[in-house]
XYZ file of N, CA, C and O in Angstrom:
352
model
N -16.811 98.025 158.241
C -16.649 96.617 158.563
C -17.893 95.810 158.176
O -17.784 94.683 157.740
N -19.075 96.412 158.355
C -20.309 95.706 158.016
C -20.426 95.448 156.522
O -20.999 94.444 156.107
N -19.899 96.364 155.700
C -19.971 96.193 154.252
C -19.164 94.979 153.803
O -19.536 94.294 152.859
N -18.069 94.702 154.486
C -17.230 93.555 154.136
C -17.966 92.254 154.441
O -17.937 91.313 153.661
N -18.663 92.189 155.564
C -19.411 90.988 155.938
C -20.562 90.746 154.976
O -20.877 89.624 154.638
N -21.209 91.808 154.513
C -22.394 91.700 153.676
C -22.057 91.364 152.223
O -22.903 90.884 151.486
N -20.823 91.566 151.814
C -20.436 91.441 150.416
C -20.660 90.039 149.845
O -21.067 89.871 148.712
N -20.399 89.002 150.654
C -20.525 87.632 150.178
C -21.951 87.130 150.103
O -22.216 86.115 149.488
N -22.901 87.816 150.742
C -24.280 87.348 150.770
C -25.006 87.746 149.497
O -24.984 88.897 149.093
N -25.664 86.760 148.881
C -26.446 87.032 147.677
C -27.894 86.698 147.961
O -28.187 85.746 148.673
N -28.796 87.481 147.390
C -30.220 87.281 147.605
C -30.674 85.979 146.966
O -30.266 85.663 145.850
N -31.514 85.232 147.675
C -32.083 84.004 147.132
C -33.591 84.080 147.286
O -34.092 84.479 148.334
N -34.321 83.716 146.235
C -35.777 83.712 146.273
C -36.292 82.418 145.651
O -35.615 81.789 144.835
N -37.513 82.026 146.047
C -38.145 80.821 145.532
C -39.331 81.242 144.680
O -40.106 82.125 145.071
N -39.465 80.637 143.506
C -40.565 80.985 142.617
C -40.935 79.842 141.698
O -40.377 78.745 141.775
N -41.881 80.113 140.806
C -42.394 79.124 139.872
C -41.991 79.501 138.447
O -42.084 80.665 138.066
N -41.559 78.527 137.675
C -41.163 78.761 136.281
C -42.424 78.994 135.453
O -43.349 78.185 135.464
N -42.477 80.129 134.746
C -43.628 80.447 133.900
C -43.294 80.368 132.414
O -44.196 80.299 131.589
N -42.004 80.354 132.058
C -41.614 80.240 130.657
C -40.227 79.615 130.557
O -39.337 79.936 131.343
N -40.059 78.703 129.579
C -38.735 78.133 129.312
C -38.469 78.085 127.810
O -37.751 77.240 127.317
N -39.049 79.014 127.069
C -38.951 79.006 125.615
C -37.580 79.458 125.098
O -37.213 79.165 123.979
N -36.824 80.178 125.907
C -35.512 80.645 125.479
C -34.449 79.582 125.751
O -34.650 78.689 126.569
N -33.320 79.693 125.071
C -32.230 78.751 125.273
C -31.431 79.159 126.511
O -30.931 80.282 126.588
N -31.318 78.227 127.483
C -30.570 78.431 128.727
C -31.121 79.563 129.594
O -30.416 80.109 130.431
N -32.376 79.938 129.385
C -32.998 81.007 130.169
C -34.421 80.599 130.525
O -35.127 80.037 129.697
N -34.806 80.888 131.765
C -36.187 80.674 132.185
C -36.707 81.970 132.795
O -35.918 82.829 133.187
N -38.031 82.096 132.849
C -38.656 83.225 133.521
C -39.325 82.668 134.765
O -40.103 81.715 134.696
N -38.992 83.263 135.926
C -39.488 82.789 137.210
C -40.387 83.854 137.820
O -39.998 85.023 137.917
N -41.591 83.449 138.242
C -42.527 84.346 138.904
C -42.385 84.148 140.413
O -42.546 83.035 140.917
N -42.084 85.236 141.116
C -41.891 85.194 142.567
C -43.020 85.977 143.222
O -43.290 87.119 142.846
N -43.671 85.349 144.191
C -44.805 85.966 144.869
C -44.398 86.377 146.279
O -43.690 85.649 146.962
N -44.871 87.563 146.712
C -44.608 88.012 148.079
C -45.862 88.669 148.628
O -46.725 89.112 147.871
N -45.971 88.702 149.941
C -47.121 89.320 150.600
C -46.723 90.696 151.107
O -45.703 90.852 151.767
N -47.547 91.698 150.792
C -47.285 93.079 151.208
C -48.521 93.588 151.930
O -49.645 93.365 151.474
N -48.316 94.258 153.039
C -49.442 94.798 153.793
C -49.891 96.124 153.184
O -49.074 97.004 152.929
N -51.195 96.253 152.939
C -51.754 97.488 152.393
C -51.629 98.585 153.447
O -51.982 98.377 154.613
N -51.117 99.781 153.072
C -50.863 100.818 154.066
C -52.123 101.335 154.777
O -52.058 101.690 155.955
N -53.241 101.392 154.081
C -54.455 101.933 154.688
C -55.330 100.837 155.306
O -55.772 100.952 156.442
N -55.553 99.766 154.568
C -56.509 98.745 155.012
C -55.881 97.614 155.815
O -56.587 96.742 156.304
N -54.556 97.620 155.944
C -53.843 96.641 156.769
C -54.125 95.193 156.354
O -54.086 94.288 157.158
N -54.460 94.989 155.095
C -54.743 93.659 154.583
C -53.564 93.229 153.708
O -52.963 94.066 153.034
N -53.237 91.929 153.724
C -52.117 91.445 152.927
C -52.527 91.221 151.476
O -53.558 90.622 151.198
N -51.691 91.716 150.559
C -51.933 91.625 149.122
C -50.788 90.827 148.506
O -49.635 90.989 148.901
N -51.105 89.990 147.519
C -50.063 89.251 146.801
C -49.480 90.130 145.700
O -50.213 90.692 144.895
N -48.167 90.213 145.675
C -47.458 90.942 144.619
C -46.555 89.954 143.900
O -45.886 89.143 144.541
N -46.523 90.040 142.572
C -45.682 89.140 141.783
C -44.610 89.923 141.042
O -44.873 91.007 140.538
N -43.430 89.322 140.951
C -42.335 89.862 140.149
C -41.842 88.744 139.251
O -41.836 87.580 139.642
N -41.408 89.100 138.048
C -40.869 88.105 137.132
C -39.385 88.382 136.910
O -38.991 89.516 136.658
N -38.587 87.332 137.031
C -37.144 87.442 136.855
C -36.698 86.476 135.769
O -37.160 85.335 135.710
N -35.767 86.925 134.919
C -35.131 86.036 133.948
C -33.926 85.411 134.636
O -33.103 86.119 135.220
N -33.845 84.082 134.599
C -32.765 83.373 135.291
C -32.032 82.444 134.326
O -32.634 81.902 133.398
N -30.741 82.261 134.576
C -29.893 81.413 133.739
C -30.049 79.955 134.154
O -29.876 79.611 135.313
N -30.402 79.106 133.197
C -30.576 77.666 133.414
C -29.616 76.947 132.470
O -29.951 76.686 131.315
N -28.426 76.640 132.951
C -27.330 76.156 132.114
C -27.682 74.896 131.326
O -27.358 74.782 130.152
N -28.373 73.939 131.939
C -28.627 72.655 131.289
C -30.030 72.534 130.701
O -30.429 71.439 130.305
N -30.776 73.607 130.653
C -32.173 73.585 130.194
C -32.969 72.501 130.934
O -33.749 71.759 130.346
N -32.772 72.410 132.252
C -33.377 71.353 133.065
C -34.774 71.709 133.567
O -35.534 70.818 133.921
N -35.116 72.985 133.588
C -36.389 73.417 134.177
C -37.514 73.403 133.153
O -37.309 73.709 131.985
N -38.712 73.053 133.635
C -39.910 73.082 132.818
C -40.941 73.993 133.474
O -40.815 74.344 134.649
N -41.985 74.338 132.726
C -43.030 75.215 133.246
C -43.715 74.536 134.426
O -44.058 73.355 134.357
N -43.880 75.266 135.513
C -44.541 74.748 136.711
C -43.585 74.287 137.793
O -44.006 74.023 138.916
N -42.294 74.168 137.490
C -41.314 73.758 138.507
C -41.141 74.846 139.560
O -41.186 76.036 139.247
N -40.913 74.421 140.817
C -40.546 75.354 141.888
C -39.025 75.389 141.924
O -38.372 74.338 142.018
N -38.434 76.580 141.812
C -36.981 76.704 141.779
C -36.506 77.764 142.756
O -37.246 78.686 143.105
N -35.263 77.606 143.185
C -34.600 78.628 143.994
C -33.602 79.320 143.088
O -32.784 78.654 142.425
N -33.674 80.648 142.999
C -32.744 81.400 142.162
C -31.882 82.297 143.040
O -32.319 82.759 144.090
N -30.652 82.515 142.600
C -29.675 83.294 143.345
C -29.220 84.468 142.504
O -28.983 84.329 141.302
N -29.076 85.610 143.138
C -28.606 86.814 142.468
C -27.180 86.602 141.948
O -26.382 85.915 142.590
N -26.873 87.173 140.787
C -25.519 87.046 140.236
C -25.157 88.305 139.463
O -25.940 89.244 139.397
N -23.991 88.278 138.874
C -23.572 89.404 138.041
C -24.453 89.444 136.794
O -25.063 88.427 136.440
N -24.531 90.570 136.111
C -25.336 90.616 134.886
C -24.811 89.644 133.825
O -23.635 89.674 133.469
N -25.701 88.770 133.351
C -25.328 87.786 132.340
C -25.765 88.224 130.947
O -25.233 87.762 129.952
N -26.778 89.087 130.877
C -27.248 89.664 129.616
C -28.022 90.930 129.975
O -27.981 91.387 131.112
N -28.763 91.461 129.016
C -29.521 92.692 129.259
C -30.537 92.525 130.387
O -30.723 93.427 131.201
N -31.197 91.381 130.452
C -32.240 91.177 131.466
C -31.893 90.149 132.537
O -32.537 90.126 133.576
N -30.900 89.293 132.288
C -30.597 88.212 133.243
C -29.623 88.662 134.322
O -28.485 89.027 134.030
N -30.100 88.596 135.596
C -29.256 88.892 136.750
C -29.381 87.807 137.811
O -29.011 87.994 138.960
N -29.960 86.671 137.447
C -30.205 85.576 138.383
C -29.756 84.262 137.758
O -29.720 84.124 136.542
N -29.419 83.280 138.614
C -29.076 81.922 138.176
C -29.928 80.930 138.956
O -30.225 81.162 140.121
N -30.271 79.822 138.322
C -30.995 78.766 139.023
C -29.997 78.049 139.913
O -28.981 77.537 139.442
N -30.265 78.017 141.232
C -29.361 77.341 142.131
C -29.865 75.950 142.501
O -29.081 75.060 142.795
N -31.213 75.760 142.464
C -31.761 74.470 142.863
C -33.179 74.312 142.318
O -33.936 75.276 142.302
N -33.499 73.095 141.878
C -34.890 72.785 141.510
C -35.502 72.102 142.715
O -35.082 71.006 143.104
N -36.462 72.764 143.358
C -37.040 72.256 144.590
C -38.110 71.197 144.332
O -38.188 70.207 145.058
N -38.942 71.425 143.316
C -40.034 70.490 143.040
C -40.335 70.522 141.551
O -40.534 71.586 140.973
N -40.363 69.330 140.940
C -40.672 69.237 139.521
C -42.186 69.312 139.316
O -42.953 68.860 140.163
N -42.606 69.854 138.181
C -44.039 69.931 137.854
C -44.560 68.534 137.531
O -43.836 67.702 137.011
N -45.818 68.322 137.829
C -46.437 67.020 137.588
C -46.863 66.906 136.134
O -47.397 67.815 135.561
């Protein structure tokens, strides 16, 4: 029963656009804090995701929210759901 409830939920993350050189694709850098197992200090970890940008609306430096989706190409598994803040 729990699997049925969880099926509709898709992961959403917020990150910064680091590249928009491809057509309808952007690269988003997502930062998270992870606690070091020995020293108990928080470390920044970054991941880069290729996301689908249908209208080529995003520019480098924009803050965007991306949502998990079905595979769109070899590397794209995310779509831009919202542009939170435009770059200055």
